[in-house]
Tab-separated table of N, CA and C in Angstrom:
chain	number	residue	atom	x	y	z
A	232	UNK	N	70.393	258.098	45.730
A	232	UNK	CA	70.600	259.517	45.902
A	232	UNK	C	70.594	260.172	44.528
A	233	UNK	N	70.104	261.224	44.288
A	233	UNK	CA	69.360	261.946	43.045
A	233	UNK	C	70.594	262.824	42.980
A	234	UNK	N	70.822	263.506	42.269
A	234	UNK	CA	72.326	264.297	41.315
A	234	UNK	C	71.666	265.627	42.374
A	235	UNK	N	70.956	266.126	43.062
A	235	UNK	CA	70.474	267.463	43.468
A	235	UNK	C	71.456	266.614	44.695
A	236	UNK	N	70.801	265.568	45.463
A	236	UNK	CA	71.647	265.458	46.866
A	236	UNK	C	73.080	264.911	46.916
A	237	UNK	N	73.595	264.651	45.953
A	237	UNK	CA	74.958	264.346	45.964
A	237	UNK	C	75.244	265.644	45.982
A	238	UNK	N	74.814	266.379	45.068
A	238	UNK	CA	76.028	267.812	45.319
A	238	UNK	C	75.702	268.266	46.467
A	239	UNK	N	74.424	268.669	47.226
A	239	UNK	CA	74.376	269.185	48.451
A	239	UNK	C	74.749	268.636	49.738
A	240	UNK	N	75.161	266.957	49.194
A	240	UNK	CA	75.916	266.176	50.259
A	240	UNK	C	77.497	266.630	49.957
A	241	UNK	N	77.993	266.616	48.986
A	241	UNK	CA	79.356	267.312	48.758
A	241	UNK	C	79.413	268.592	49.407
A	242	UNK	N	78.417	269.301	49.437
A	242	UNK	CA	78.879	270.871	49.858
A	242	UNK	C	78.594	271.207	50.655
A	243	UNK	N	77.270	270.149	51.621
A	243	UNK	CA	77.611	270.297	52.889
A	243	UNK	C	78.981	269.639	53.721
A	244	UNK	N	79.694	268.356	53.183
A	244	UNK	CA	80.648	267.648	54.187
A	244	UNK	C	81.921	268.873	53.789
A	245	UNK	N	81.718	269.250	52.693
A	245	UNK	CA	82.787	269.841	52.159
A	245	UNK	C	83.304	271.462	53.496
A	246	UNK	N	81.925	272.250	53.557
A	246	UNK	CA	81.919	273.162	54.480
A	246	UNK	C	81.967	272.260	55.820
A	247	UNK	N	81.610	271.202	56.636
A	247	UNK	CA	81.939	270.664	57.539
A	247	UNK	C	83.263	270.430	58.165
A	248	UNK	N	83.836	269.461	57.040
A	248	UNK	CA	85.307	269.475	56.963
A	248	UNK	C	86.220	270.895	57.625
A	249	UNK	N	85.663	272.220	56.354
A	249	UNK	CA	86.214	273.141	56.781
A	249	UNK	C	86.551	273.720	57.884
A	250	UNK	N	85.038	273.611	58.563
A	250	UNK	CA	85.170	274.144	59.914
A	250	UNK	C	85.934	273.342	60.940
A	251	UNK	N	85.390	272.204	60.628
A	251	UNK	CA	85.982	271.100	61.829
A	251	UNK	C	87.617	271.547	62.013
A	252	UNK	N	87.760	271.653	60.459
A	252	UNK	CA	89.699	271.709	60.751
A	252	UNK	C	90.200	273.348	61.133
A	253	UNK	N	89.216	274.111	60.732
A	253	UNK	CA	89.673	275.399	61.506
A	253	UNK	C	89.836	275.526	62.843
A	254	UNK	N	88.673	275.242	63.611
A	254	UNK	CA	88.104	274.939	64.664
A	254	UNK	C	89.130	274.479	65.475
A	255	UNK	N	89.188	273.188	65.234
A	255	UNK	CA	90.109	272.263	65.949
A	255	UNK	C	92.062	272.057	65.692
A	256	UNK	N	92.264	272.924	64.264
A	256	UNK	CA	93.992	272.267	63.989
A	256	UNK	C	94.590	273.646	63.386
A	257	UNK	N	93.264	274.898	63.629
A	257	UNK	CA	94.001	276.076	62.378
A	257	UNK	C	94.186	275.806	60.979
A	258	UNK	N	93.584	274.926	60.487
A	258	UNK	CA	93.984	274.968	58.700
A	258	UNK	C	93.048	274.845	58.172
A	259	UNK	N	93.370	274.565	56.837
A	259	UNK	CA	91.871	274.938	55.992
A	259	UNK	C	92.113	273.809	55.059
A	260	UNK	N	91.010	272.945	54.122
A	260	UNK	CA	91.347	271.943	53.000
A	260	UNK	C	91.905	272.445	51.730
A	261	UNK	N	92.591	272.010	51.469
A	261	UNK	CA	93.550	271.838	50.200
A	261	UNK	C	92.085	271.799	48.985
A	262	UNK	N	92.117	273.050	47.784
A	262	UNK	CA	91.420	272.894	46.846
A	262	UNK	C	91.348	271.752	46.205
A	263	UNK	N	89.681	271.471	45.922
A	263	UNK	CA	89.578	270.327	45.595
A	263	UNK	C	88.665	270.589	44.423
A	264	UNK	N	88.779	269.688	43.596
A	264	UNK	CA	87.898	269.278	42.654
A	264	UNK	C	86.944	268.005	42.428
A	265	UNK	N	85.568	268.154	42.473
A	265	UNK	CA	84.840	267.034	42.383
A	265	UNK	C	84.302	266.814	41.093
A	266	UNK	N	84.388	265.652	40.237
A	266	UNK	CA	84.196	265.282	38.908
A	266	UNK	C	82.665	264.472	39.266
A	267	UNK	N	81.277	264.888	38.634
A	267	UNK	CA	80.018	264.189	38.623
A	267	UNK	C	79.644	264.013	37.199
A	268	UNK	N	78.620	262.282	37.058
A	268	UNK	CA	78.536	262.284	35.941
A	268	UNK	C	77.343	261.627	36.649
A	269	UNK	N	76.201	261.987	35.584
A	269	UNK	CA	74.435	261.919	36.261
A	269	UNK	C	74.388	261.447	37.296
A	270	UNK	N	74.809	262.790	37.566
A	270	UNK	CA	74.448	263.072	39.274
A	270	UNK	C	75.661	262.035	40.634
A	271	UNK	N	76.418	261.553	39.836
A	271	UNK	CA	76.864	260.271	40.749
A	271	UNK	C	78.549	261.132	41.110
A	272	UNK	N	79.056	261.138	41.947
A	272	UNK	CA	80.429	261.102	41.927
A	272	UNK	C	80.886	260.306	41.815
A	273	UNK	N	82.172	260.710	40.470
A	273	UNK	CA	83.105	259.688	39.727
A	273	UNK	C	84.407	259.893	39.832
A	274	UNK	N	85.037	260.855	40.924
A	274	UNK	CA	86.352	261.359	40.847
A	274	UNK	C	86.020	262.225	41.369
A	275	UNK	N	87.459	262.403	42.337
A	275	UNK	CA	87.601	264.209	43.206
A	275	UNK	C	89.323	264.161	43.036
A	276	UNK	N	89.887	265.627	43.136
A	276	UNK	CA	91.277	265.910	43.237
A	276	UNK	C	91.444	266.715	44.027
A	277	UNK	N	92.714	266.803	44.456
A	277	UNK	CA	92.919	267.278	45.545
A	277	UNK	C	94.456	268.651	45.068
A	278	UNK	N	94.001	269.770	44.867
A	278	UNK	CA	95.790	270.582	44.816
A	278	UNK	C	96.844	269.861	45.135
A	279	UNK	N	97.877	269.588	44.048
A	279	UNK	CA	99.074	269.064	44.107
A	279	UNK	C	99.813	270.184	44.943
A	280	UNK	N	100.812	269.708	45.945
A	280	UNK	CA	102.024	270.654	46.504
A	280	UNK	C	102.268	271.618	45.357
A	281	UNK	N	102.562	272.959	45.913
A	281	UNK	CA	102.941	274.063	44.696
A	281	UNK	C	103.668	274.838	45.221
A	282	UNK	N	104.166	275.693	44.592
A	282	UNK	CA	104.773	277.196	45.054
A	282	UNK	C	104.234	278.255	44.719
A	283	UNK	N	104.378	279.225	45.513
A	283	UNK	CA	103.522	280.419	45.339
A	283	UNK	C	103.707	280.881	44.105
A	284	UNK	N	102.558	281.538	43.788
A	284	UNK	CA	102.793	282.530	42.186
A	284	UNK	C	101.991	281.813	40.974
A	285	UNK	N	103.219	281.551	39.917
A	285	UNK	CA	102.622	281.036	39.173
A	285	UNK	C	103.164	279.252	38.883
A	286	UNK	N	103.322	278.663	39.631
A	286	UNK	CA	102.979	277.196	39.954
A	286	UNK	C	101.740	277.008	40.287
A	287	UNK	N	101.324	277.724	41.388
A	287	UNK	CA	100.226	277.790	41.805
A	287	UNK	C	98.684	278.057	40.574
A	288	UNK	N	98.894	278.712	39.917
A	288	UNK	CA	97.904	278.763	38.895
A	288	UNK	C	98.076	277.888	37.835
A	289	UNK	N	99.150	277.244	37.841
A	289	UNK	CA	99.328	276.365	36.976
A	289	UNK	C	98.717	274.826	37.509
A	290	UNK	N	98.965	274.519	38.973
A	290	UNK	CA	98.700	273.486	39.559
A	290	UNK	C	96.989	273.761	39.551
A	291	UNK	N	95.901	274.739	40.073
A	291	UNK	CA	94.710	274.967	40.119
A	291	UNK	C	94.628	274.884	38.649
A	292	UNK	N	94.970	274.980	37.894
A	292	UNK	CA	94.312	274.542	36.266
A	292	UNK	C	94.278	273.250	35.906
A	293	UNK	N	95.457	272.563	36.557
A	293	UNK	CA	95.617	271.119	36.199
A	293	UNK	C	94.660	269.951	36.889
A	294	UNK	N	94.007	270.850	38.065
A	294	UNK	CA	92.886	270.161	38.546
A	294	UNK	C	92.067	269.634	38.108
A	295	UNK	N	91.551	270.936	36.447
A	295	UNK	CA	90.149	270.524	35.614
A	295	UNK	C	90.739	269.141	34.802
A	296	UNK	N	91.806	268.895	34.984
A	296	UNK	CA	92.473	267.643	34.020
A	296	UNK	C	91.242	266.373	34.386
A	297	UNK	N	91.096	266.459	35.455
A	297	UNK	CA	89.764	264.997	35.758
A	297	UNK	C	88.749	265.235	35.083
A	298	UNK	N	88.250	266.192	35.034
A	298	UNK	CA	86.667	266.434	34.480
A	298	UNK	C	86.818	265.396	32.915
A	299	UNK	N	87.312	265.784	32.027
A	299	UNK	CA	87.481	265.285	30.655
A	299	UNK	C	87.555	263.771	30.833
A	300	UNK	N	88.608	263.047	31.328
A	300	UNK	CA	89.165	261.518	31.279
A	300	UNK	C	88.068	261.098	31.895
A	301	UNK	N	86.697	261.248	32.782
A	301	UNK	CA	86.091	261.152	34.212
A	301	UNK	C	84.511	261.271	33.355
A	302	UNK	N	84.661	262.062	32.079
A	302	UNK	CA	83.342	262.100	31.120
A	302	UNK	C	82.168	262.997	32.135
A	303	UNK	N	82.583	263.847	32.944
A	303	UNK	CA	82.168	264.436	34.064
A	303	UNK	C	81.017	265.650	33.175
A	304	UNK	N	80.078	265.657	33.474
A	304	UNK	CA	78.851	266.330	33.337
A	304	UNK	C	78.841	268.243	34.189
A	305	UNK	N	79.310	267.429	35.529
A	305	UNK	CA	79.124	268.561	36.473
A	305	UNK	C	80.568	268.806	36.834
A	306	UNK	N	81.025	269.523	37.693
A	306	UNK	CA	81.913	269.938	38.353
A	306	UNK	C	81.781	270.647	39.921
A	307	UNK	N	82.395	270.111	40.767
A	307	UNK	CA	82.450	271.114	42.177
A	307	UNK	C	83.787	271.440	42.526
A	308	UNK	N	84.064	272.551	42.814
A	308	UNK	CA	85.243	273.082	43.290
A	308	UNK	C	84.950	273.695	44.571
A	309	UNK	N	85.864	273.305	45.721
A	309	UNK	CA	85.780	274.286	47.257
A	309	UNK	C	87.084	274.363	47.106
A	310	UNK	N	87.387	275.625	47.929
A	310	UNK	CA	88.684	276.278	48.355
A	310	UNK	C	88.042	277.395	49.393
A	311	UNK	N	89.462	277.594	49.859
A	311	UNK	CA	89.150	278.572	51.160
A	311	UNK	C	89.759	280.012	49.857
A	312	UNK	N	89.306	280.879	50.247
A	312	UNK	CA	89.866	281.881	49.352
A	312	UNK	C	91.044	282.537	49.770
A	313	UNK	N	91.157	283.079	51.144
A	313	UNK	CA	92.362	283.691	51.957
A	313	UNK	C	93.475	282.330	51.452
A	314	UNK	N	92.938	281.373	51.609
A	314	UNK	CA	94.177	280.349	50.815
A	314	UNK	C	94.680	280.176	49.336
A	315	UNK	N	93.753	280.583	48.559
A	315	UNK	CA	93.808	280.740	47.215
A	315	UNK	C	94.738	281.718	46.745
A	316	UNK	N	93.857	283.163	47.585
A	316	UNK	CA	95.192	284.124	47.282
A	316	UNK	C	96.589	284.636	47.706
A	317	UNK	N	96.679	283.911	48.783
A	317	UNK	CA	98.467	284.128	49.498
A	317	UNK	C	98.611	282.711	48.064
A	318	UNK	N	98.034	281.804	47.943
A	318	UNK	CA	98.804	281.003	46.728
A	318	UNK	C	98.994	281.894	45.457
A	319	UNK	N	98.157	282.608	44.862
A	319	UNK	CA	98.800	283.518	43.967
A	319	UNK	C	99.475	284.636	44.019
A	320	UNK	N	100.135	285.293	45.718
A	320	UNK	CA	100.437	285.852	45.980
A	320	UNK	C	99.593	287.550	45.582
A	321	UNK	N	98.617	286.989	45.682
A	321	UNK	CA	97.749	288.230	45.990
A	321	UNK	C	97.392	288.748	47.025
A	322	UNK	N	97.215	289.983	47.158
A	322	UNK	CA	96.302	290.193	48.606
A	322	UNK	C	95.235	289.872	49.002
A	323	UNK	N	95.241	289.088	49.987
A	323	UNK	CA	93.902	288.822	50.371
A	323	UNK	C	92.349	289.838	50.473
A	324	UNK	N	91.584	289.262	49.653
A	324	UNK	CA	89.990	289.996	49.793
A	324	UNK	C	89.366	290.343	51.433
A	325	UNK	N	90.082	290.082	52.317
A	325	UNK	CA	89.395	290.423	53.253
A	325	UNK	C	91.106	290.443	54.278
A	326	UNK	N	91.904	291.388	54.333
A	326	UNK	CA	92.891	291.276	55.178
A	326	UNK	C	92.553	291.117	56.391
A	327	UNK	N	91.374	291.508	57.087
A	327	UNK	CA	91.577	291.143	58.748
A	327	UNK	C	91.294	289.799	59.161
A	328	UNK	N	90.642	289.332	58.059
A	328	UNK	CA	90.400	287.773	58.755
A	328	UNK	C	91.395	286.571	58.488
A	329	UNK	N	92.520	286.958	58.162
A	329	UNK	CA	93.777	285.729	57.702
A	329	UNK	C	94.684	286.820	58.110
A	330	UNK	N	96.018	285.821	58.643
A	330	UNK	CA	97.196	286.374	59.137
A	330	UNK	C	98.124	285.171	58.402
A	331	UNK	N	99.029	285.455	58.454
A	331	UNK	CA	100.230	285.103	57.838
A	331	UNK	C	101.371	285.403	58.263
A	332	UNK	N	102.494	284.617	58.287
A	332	UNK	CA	103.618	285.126	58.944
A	332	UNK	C	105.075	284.438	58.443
């Protein structure tokens, strides 16, 4: 597999995943980080537990910590965004499509 279809195999299972778990359980995947080095995946991370605010931006920074140790070339990041921003306690970019309670 050539460095073009690993990532488009990452970003298709990656959007798969997504849906499957919306679909079927209401939730969404935990931001992740994928570490590639010619073309190969060599490491992925997953958002550590956080608290809203600024843990939360502190924990999404500590993600890029793999890329470096991992000698990583490329990088992929998925996140749901309505999840991103109730984690920084922002308002969500699109209020009608996420609820919260």
């Amino acid at each position: 597999m050539d460095g073009d279809q690993t990532w488009r195999a990452l970003v298709d299972v990656s959007l798969e995943i997504h849906a499957d778990l919306m679909r079927e359980v209401g939730m969404v995947l935990w931001p992740t980080l994928f570490a590639l080095r010619g073309g190969c995946l060599v490491g992925y991370v997953h958002l550590r537990p956080i608290t809203v605010g600024q843990d939360a931006a502190a924990a999404i920074a500590e993600m890029s910590y793999l890329a470096a140790p991992a000698h990583a070339d490329e990088i992929m990041a998925a996140w749901e965004t309505q999840d991103v921003a109730a984690a920084y306690d922002h308002v969500p970019l699109h209020p009608d499509s996420a609820s919260t309670s």
